[in-house]
Short mmCIF file of C-alpha atoms and ligand atoms in Angstrom, two decimals:
data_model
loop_
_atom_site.label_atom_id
_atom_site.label_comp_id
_atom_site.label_asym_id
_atom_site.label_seq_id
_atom_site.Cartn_x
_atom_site.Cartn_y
_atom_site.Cartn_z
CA UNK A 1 6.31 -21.25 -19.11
CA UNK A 2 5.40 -25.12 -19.41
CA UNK A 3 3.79 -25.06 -22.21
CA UNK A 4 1.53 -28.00 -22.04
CA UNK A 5 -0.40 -26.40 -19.35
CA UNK A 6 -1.37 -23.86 -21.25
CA UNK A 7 -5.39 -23.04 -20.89
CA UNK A 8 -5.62 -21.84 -24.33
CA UNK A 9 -2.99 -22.98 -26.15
CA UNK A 10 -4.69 -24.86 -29.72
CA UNK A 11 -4.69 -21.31 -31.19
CA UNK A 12 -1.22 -20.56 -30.75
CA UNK A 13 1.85 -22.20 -32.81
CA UNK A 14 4.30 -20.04 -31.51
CA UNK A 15 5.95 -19.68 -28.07
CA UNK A 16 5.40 -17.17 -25.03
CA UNK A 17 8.41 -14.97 -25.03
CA UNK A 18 9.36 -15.92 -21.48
CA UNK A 19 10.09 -12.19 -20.49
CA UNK A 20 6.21 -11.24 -21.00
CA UNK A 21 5.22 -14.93 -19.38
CA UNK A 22 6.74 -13.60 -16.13
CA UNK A 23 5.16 -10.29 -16.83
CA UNK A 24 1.43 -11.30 -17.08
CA UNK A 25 1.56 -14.71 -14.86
CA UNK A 26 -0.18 -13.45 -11.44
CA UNK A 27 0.46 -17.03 -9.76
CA UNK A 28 3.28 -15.83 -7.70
CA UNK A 29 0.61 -13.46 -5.63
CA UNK A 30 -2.69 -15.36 -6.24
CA UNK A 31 -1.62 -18.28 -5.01
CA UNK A 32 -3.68 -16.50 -1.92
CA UNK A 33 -6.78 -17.71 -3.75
CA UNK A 34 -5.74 -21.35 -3.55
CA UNK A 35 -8.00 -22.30 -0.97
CA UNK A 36 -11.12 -20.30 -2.79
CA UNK A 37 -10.28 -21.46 -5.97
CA UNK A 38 -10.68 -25.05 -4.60
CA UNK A 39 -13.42 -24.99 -2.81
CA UNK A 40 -15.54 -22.93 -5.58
CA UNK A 41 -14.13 -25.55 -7.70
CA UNK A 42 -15.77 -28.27 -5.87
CA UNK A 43 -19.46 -26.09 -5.46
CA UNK A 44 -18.58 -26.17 -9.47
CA UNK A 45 -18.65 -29.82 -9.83
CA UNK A 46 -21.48 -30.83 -7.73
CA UNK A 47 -23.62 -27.97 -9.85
CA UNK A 48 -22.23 -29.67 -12.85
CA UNK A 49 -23.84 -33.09 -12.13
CA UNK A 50 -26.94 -31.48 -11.37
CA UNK A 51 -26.88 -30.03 -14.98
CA UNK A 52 -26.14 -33.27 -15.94
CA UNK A 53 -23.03 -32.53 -17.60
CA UNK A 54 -21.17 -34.88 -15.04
CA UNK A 55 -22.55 -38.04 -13.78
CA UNK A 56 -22.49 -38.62 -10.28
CA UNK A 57 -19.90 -40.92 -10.58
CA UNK A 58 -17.56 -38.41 -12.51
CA UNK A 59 -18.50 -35.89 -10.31
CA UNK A 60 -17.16 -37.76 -7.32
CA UNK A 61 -13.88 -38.18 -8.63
CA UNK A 62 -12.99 -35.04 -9.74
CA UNK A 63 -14.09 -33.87 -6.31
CA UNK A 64 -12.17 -36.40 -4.47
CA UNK A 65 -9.00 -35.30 -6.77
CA UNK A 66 -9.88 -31.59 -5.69
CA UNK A 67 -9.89 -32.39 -2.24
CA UNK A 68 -6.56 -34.24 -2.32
CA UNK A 69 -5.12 -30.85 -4.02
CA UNK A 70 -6.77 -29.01 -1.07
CA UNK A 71 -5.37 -31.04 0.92
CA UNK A 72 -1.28 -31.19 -0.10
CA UNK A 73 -0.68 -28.96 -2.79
CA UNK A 74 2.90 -27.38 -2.79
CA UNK A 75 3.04 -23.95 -4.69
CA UNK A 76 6.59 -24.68 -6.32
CA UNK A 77 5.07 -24.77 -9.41
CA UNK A 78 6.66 -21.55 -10.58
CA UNK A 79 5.66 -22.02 -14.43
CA UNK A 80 2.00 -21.83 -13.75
CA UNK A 81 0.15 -18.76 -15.23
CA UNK A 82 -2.39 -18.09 -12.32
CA UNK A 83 -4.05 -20.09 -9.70
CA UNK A 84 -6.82 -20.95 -11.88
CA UNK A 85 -4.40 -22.97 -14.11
CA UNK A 86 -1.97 -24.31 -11.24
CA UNK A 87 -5.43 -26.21 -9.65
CA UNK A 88 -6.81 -27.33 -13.30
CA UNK A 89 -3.23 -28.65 -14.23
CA UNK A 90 -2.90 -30.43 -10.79
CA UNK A 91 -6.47 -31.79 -11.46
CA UNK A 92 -5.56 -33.25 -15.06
CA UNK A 93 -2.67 -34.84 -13.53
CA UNK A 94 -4.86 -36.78 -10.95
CA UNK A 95 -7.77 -37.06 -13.17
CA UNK A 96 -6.80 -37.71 -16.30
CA UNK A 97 -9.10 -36.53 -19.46
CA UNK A 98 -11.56 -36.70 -16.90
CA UNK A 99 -10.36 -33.12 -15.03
CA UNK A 100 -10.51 -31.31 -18.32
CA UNK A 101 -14.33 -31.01 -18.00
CA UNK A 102 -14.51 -29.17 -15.17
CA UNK A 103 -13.89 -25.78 -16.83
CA UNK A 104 -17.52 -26.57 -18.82
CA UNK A 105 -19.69 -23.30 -18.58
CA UNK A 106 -17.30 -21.37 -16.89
CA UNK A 107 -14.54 -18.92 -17.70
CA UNK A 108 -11.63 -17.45 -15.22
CA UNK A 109 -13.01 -14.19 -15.53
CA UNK A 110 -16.20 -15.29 -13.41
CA UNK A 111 -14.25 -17.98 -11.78
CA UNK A 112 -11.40 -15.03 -10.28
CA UNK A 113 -14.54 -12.93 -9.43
CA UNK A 114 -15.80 -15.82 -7.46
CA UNK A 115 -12.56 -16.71 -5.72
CA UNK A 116 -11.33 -13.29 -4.60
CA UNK A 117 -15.52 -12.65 -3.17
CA UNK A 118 -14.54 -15.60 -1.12
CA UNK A 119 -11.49 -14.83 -0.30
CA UNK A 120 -12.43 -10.91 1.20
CA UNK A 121 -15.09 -12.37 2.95
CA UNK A 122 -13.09 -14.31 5.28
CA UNK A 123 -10.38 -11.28 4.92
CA UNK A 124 -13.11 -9.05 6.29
CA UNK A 125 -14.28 -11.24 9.06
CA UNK A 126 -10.78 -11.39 10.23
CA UNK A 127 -10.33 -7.58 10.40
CA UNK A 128 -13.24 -7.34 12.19
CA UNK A 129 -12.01 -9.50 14.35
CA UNK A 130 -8.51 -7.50 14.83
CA UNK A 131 -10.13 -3.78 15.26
CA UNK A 132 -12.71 -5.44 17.41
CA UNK A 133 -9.70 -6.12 19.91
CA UNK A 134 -8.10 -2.69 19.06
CA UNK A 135 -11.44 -1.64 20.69
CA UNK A 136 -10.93 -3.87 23.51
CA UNK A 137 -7.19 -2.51 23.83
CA UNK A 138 -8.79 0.84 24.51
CA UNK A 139 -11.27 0.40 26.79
CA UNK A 140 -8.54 -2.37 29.41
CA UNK A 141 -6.56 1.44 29.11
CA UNK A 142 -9.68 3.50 29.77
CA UNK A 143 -10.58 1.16 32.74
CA UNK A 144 -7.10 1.34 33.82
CA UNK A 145 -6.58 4.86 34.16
CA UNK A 146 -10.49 5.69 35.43
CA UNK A 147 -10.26 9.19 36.81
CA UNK A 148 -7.13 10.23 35.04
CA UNK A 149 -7.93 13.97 33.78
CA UNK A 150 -5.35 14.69 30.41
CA UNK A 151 -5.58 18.40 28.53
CA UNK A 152 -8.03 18.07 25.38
CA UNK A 153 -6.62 20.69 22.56
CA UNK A 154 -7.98 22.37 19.47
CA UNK A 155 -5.00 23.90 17.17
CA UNK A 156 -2.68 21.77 19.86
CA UNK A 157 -3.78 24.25 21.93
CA UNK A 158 -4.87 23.42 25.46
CA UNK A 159 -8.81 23.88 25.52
CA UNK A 160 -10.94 21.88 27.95
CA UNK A 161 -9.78 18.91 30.35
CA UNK A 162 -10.98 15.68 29.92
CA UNK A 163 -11.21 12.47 31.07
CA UNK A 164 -8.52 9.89 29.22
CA UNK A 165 -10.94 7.91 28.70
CA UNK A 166 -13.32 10.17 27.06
CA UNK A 167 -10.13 10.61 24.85
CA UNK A 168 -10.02 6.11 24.50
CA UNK A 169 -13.81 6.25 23.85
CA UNK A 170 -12.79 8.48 20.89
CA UNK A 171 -11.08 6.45 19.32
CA UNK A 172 -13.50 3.31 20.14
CA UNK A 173 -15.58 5.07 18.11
CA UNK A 174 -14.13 5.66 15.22
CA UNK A 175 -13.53 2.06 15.24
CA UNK A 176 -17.18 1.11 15.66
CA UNK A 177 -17.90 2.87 12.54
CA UNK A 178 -15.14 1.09 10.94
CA UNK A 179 -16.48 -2.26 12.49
CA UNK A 180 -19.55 -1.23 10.72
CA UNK A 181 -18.67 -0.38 7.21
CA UNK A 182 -16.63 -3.29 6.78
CA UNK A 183 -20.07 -5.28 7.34
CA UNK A 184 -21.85 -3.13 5.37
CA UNK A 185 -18.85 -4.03 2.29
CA UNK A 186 -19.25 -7.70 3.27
CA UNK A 187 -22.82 -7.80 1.99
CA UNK A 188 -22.03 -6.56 -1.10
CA UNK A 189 -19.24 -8.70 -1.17
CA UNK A 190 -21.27 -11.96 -0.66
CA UNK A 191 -22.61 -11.94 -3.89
CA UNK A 192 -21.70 -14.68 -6.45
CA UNK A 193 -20.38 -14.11 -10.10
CA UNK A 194 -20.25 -18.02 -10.99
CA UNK A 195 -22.53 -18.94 -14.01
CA UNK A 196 -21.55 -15.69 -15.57
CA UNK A 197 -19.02 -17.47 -17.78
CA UNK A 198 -16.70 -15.63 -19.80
CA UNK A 199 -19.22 -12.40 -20.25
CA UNK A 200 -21.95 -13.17 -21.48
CA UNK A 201 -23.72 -15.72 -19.22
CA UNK A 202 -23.45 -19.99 -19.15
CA UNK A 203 -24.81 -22.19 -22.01
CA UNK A 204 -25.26 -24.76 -19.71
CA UNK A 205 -28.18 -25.14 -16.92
CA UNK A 206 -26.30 -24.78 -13.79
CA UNK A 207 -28.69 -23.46 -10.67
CA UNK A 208 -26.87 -21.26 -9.60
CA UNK A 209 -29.25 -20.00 -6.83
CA UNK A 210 -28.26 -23.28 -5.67
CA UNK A 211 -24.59 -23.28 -6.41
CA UNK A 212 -24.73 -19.62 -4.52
CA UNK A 213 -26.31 -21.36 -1.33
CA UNK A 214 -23.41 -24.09 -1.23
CA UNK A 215 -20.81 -21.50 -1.18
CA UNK A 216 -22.41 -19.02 1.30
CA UNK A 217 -23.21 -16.52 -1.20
CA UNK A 218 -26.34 -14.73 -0.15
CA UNK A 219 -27.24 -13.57 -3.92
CA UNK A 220 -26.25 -14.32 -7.66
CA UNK A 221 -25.04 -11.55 -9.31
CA UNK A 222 -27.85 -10.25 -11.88
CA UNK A 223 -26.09 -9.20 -15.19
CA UNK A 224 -23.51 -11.82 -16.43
CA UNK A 225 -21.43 -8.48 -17.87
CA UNK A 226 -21.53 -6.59 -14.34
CA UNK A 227 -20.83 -8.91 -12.42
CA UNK A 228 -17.14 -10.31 -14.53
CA UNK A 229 -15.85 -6.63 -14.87
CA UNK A 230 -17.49 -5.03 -11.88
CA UNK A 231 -14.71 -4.46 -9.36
CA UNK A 232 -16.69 -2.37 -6.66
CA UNK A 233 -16.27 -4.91 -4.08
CA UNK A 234 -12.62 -4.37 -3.99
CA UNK A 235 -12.72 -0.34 -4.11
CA UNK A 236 -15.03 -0.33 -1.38
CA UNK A 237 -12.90 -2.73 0.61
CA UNK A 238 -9.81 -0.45 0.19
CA UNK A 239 -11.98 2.82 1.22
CA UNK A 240 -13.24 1.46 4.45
CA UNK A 241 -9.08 0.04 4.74
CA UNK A 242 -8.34 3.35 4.12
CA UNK A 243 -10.56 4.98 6.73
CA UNK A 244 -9.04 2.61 9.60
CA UNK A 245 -5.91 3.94 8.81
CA UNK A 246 -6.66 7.56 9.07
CA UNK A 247 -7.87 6.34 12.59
CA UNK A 248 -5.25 4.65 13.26
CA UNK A 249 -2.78 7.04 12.09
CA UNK A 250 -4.61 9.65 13.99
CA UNK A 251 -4.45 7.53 17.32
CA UNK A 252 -0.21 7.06 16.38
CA UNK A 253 0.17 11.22 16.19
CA UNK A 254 -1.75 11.40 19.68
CA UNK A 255 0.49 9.15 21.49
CA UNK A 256 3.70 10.38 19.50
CA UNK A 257 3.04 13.95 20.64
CA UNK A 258 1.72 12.73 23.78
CA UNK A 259 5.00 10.65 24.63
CA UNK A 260 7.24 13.91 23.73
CA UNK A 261 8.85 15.21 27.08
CA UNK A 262 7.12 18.56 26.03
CA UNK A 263 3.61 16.76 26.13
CA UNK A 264 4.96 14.35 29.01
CA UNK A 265 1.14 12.41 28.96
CA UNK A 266 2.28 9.52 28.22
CA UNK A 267 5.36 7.00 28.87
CA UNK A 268 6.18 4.27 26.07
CA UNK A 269 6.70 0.99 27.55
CA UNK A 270 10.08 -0.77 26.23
CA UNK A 271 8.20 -3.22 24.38
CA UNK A 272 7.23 -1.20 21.60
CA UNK A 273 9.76 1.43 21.74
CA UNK A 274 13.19 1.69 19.73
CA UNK A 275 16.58 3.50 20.80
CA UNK A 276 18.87 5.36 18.91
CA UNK A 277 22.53 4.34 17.40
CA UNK A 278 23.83 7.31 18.05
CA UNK A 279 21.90 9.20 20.99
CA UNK A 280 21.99 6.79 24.14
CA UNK A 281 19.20 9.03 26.09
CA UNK A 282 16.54 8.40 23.07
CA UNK A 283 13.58 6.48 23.24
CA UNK A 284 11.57 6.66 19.88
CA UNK A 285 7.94 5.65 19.00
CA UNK A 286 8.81 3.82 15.81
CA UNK A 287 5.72 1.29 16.37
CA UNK A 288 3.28 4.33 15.96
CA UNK A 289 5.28 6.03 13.30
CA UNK A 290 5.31 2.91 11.30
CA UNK A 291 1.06 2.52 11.97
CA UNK A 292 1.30 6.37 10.46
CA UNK A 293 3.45 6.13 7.84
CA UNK A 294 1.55 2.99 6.39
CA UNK A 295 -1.84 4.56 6.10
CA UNK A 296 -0.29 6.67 3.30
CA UNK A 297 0.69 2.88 1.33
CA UNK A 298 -3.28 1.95 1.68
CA UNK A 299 -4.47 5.02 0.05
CA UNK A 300 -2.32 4.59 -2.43
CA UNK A 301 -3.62 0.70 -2.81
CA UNK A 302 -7.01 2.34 -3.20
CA UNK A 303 -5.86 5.42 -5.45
CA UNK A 304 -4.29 3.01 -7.89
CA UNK A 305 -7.20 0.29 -8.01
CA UNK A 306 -9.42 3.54 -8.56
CA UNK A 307 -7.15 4.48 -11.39
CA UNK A 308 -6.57 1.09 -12.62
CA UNK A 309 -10.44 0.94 -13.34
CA UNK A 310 -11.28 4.17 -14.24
CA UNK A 311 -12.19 4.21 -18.44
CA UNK A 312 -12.33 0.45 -18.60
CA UNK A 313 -14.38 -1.15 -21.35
CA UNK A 314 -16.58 -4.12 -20.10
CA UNK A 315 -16.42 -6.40 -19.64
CA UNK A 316 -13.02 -8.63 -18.25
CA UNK A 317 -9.86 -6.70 -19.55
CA UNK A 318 -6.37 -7.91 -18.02
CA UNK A 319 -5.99 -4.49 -16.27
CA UNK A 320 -8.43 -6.09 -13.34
CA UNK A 321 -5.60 -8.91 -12.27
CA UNK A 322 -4.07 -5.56 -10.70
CA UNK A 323 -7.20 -5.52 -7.97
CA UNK A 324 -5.34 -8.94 -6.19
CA UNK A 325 -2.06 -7.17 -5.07
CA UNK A 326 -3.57 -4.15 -3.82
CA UNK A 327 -6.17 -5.67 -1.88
CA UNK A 328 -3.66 -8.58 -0.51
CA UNK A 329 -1.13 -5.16 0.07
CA UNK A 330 -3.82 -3.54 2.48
CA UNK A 331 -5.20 -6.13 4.20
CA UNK A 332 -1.78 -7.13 5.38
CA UNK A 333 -0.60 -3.58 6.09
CA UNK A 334 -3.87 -2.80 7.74
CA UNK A 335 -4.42 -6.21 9.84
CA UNK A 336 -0.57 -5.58 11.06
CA UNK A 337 -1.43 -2.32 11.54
CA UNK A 338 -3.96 -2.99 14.06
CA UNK A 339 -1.98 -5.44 15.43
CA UNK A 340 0.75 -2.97 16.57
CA UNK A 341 -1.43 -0.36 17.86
CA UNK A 342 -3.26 -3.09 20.23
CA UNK A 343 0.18 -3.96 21.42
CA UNK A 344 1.12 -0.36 21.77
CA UNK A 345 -2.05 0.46 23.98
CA UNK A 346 -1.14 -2.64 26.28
CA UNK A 347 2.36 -0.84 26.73
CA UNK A 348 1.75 2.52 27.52
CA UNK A 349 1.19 4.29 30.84
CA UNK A 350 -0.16 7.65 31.29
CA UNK A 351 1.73 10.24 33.34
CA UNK A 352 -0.84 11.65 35.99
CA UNK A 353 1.42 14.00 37.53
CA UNK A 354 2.58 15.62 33.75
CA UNK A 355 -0.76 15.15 31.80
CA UNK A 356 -2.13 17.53 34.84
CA UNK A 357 -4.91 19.84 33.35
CA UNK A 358 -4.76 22.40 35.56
CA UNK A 359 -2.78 24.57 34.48
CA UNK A 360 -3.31 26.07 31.02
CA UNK A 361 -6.73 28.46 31.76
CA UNK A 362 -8.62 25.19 29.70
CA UNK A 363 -10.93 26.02 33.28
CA UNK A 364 -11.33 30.13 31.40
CA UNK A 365 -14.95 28.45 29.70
CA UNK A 366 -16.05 27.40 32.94
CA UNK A 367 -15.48 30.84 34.49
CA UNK A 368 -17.80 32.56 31.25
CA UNK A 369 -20.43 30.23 31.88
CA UNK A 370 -20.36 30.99 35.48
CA UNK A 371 -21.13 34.67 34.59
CA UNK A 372 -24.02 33.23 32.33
CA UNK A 373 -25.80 31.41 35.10
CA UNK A 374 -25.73 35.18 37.02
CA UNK A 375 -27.09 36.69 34.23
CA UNK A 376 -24.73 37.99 31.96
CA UNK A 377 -25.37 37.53 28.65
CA UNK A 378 -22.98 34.95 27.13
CA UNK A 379 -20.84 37.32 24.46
CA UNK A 380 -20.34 39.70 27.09
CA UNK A 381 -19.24 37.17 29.79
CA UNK A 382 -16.54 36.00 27.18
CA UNK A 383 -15.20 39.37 26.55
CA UNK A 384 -15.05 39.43 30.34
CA UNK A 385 -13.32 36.14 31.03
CA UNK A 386 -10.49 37.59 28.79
CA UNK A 387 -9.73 40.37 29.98
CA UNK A 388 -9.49 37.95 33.20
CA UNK A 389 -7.27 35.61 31.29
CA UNK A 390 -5.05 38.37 30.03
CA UNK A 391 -4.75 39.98 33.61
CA UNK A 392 -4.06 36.15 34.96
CA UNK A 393 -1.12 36.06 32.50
CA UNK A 394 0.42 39.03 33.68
CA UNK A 395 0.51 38.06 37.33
CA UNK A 396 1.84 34.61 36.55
CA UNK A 397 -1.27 33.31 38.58
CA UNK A 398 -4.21 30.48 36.98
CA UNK A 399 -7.57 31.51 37.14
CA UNK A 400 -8.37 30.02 40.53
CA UNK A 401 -5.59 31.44 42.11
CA UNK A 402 -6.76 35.13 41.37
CA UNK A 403 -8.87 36.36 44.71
CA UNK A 404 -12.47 37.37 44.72
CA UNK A 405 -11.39 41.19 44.71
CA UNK A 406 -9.00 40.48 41.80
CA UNK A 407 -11.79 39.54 39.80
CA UNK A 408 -14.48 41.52 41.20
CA UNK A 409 -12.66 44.49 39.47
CA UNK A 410 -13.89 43.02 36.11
CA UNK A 411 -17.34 42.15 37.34
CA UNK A 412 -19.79 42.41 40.54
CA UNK A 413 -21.36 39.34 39.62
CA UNK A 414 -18.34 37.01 40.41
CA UNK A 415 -19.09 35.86 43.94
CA UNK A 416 -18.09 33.53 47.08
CA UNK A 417 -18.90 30.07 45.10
CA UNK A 418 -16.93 31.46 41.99
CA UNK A 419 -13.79 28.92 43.21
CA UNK A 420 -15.51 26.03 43.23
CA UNK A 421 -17.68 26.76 40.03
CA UNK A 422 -14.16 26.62 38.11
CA UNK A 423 -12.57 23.77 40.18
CA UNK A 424 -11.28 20.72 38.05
CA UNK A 425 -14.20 19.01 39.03
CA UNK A 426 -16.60 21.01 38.41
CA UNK A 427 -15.23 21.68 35.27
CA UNK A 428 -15.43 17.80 34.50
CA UNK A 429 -18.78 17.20 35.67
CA UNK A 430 -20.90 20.56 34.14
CA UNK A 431 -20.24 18.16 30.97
CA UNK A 432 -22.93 16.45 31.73
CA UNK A 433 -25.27 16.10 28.55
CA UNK A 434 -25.11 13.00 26.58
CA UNK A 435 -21.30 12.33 24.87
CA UNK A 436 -19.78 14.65 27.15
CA UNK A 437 -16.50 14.12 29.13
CA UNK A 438 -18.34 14.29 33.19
CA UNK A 439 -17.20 11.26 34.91
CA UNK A 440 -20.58 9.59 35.21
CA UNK A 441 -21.50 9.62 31.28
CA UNK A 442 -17.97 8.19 30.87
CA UNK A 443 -18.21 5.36 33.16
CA UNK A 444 -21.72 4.47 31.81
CA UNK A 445 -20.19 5.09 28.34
CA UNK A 446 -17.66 2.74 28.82
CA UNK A 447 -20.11 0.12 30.06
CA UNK A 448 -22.12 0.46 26.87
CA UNK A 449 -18.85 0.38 24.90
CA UNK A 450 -18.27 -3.00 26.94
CA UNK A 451 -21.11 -4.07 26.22
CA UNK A 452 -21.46 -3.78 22.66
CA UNK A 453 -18.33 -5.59 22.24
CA UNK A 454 -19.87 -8.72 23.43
CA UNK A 455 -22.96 -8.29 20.87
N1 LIG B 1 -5.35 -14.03 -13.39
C1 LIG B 1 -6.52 -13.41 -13.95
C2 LIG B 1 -6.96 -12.24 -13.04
O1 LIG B 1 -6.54 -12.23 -11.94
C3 LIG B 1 -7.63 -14.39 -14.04
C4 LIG B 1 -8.62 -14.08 -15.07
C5 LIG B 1 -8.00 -14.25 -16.41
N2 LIG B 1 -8.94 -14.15 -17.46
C6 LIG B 1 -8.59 -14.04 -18.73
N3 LIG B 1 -9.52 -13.96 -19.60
N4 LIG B 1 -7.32 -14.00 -19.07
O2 LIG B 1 -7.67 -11.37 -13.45
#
């Protein structure tokens, strides 16, 4: 480590062991706070001419030099400590003696705070952005494939047919809710820590309701100690990560099993498919499995900031630089992620002849309910529908292939219209109560969905 720019160094005589410097510098991964560090540098400057620390005049120049390191600033600087200290040194070298009153009032334990708040706001408005178009993804393949019936399951099981794009509007909706936490995070996010200083508040009058306006904070941060050790932000930004990667992951086993010549539902296109060294016939879903295997790598981002805080003393205490690479670690994995899965969705075609739900009794529900609206009483009706099943089974036959006698023998209620009350159709369309899978609540569900994407 250079050490002339050192932050701290009049107290020390002796040298960093160079083994440790490489050890505690963070500049080699928060370099991704360039840009924040910057700009809060230059809020910094104009709120410390209005304290009158800096005269307009100074001001100006150190803002101009700030701008020029904005502007062309090459990270090769290897020897720096963190970002905080690559931007001051740069600054010093432009500005002389002039640069080294900049740091007045503040500390880099509320200056990080401030940066990396800056930084996951933008972070978060670009996710948005990304799952907002994993949304759209869904609903061009719901629109697509209108009418397409595919088996629904429970245990894997085959249950009750639905429309594919009940099964897209799903998924749309676990992203909504995703769409929606990580704007409910962003508020707490957009709250500044500048002015807190080292711990324990500024000695110097900066107005920082002010300062907060000029950098797009919507609030100060209220207790000087809070808000340098408080680490929430980050935690909460990893959780609602975390949730769009169970969804995501979720989505990947449902086209992986789907894409299996047992399921046969869907077809992979060869864009996002892989082949085999060995096997010629293989065609593998590696894109999905990848989107599956990474949720388990943003957990553990989240699990180890969790840990990494857990028992902490306030206020600032070295342990916190650890928040930067797991945070930087899941908003790549999770913005790539998404990426992949949008792509995947443009590149796969469903199989309407395979992903038939005919077959499979998922109409055996239907036939109970049928019984209902004659009068049995439900639990009875069920008992009766299995014996049905179970008599189905044994002549090889689906439900609506059994005759009226056949199934008269296990009740006189079944009647004439009994085919058509367990047709496909019918089957489809009795869901007709709001979220259900009848063709008309999907279409208009998937106009709302439509919709609310351009809100
Ligand atoms: N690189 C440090 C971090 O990311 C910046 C704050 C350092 N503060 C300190 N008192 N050493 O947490």
């Amino acid at each position: 480590m250079d050490e002339s720019k050192k932050l701290w160094g009049g107290r020390f005589e002796g040298k960093t062991d160079p083994g440790f410097a490489g050890f505690n510098n963070s500049f080699r991964f928060d370099q991704r706070l360039f840009e924040a560090d910057v700009t809060a540098s230059i809020a910094y400057c104009v709120a410390l001419e209005g304290a009158g620390v800096l005269t307009a005049q100074e001001g100006s120049q150190i803002r101009r030099a700030l701008e020029e390191i904005l502007a062309k600033s090459s990270f090769n600087d290897s020897s720096a400590e963190d970002v905080h200290s690559f931007v001051e040194a740069r600054l010093i070298e432009l500005t002389g003696d002039l640069g080294r009153r900049l740091h007045t009032g503040r500390s880099r334990n509320d200056q990080v705070a401030t940066d990396f708040r800056l930084w996951l706001r933008e972070a978060i408005d670009d996710l948005n952005t990304i799952v907002r178009d994993v949304q759209t993804a869904l609903l061009d393949f719901a629109e697509t494939n209108r009418g397409v019936v595919i088996p629904g399951y429970t245990h894997l099981q085959r249950a009750q047919p639905v429309l594919v794009a009940h099964w897209c509007l799903a998924y749309f909706e676990m992203l909504a809710r995703d769409r929606e936490r990580l704007r409910e995070v962003r508020t707490r996010v957009n709250v500044m820590p500048l002015g807190s200083a080292a711990l324990a508040g500024t000695s110097f009058p900066i107005d920082r309701e002010v300062l907060a306006r000029s950098l797009g904070f919507a609030a100060v941060s209220r207790n000087s100690l809070d808000a340098v050790s408080d680490r929430d932000f980050c935690v909460e930004f990893l959780s609602a990560c975390s949730l769009i990667m169970v969804h995501l992951s979720r989505l990947a086993e449902d086209i992986i099993l789907y894409a299996t010549i047992e399921f046969g539902i869907l077809e992979l296109g060869d864009a996002i498919a892989t082949g085999s060294s060995l096997m010629p016939q293989k065609k593998n879903p590696d894109s999905m499995e990848l989107v599956r295997g990474k949720a388990g790598r943003v957990f553990g981002d989240l699990l180890a900031l969790l840990t990494t805080l857990k028992g902490l003393p306030l206020a600032y205490n070295k342990d916190m630089q650890e928040d930067k690479e797991a945070v930087f670690d899941a908003y790549d994995t999770v913005a790539s992620s998404l990426r992949v899965s949008a792509t995947v969705l443009r590149n796969i075609s469903v199989n309407s002849e395979r992903a038939s739900a005919s077959t499979g009794y998922m109409n055996a529900t239907e036939l109970a309910d049928y019984l209902v609206r004659k009068g049995m009483p439900f639990r009875e009706a069920h008992e009766v529908v299995g014996k049905v099943v179970m008599r189905a089974i044994e002549l090889g036959k689906e439900l609506d292939q059994l005759s009226l006698a056949d199934l008269r023998e296990f009740s006189p209620l079944f009647a004439e219209d009994v085919h058509v009350a367990i047709s496909l159709e019918q089957t489809l369309s009795s869901k007709s109560q709001v979220g259900g899978t009848a063709p008309k609540l999907v279409a208009s569900a998937l106009a709302a969905a439509r919709q609310s994407l351009n809100e």
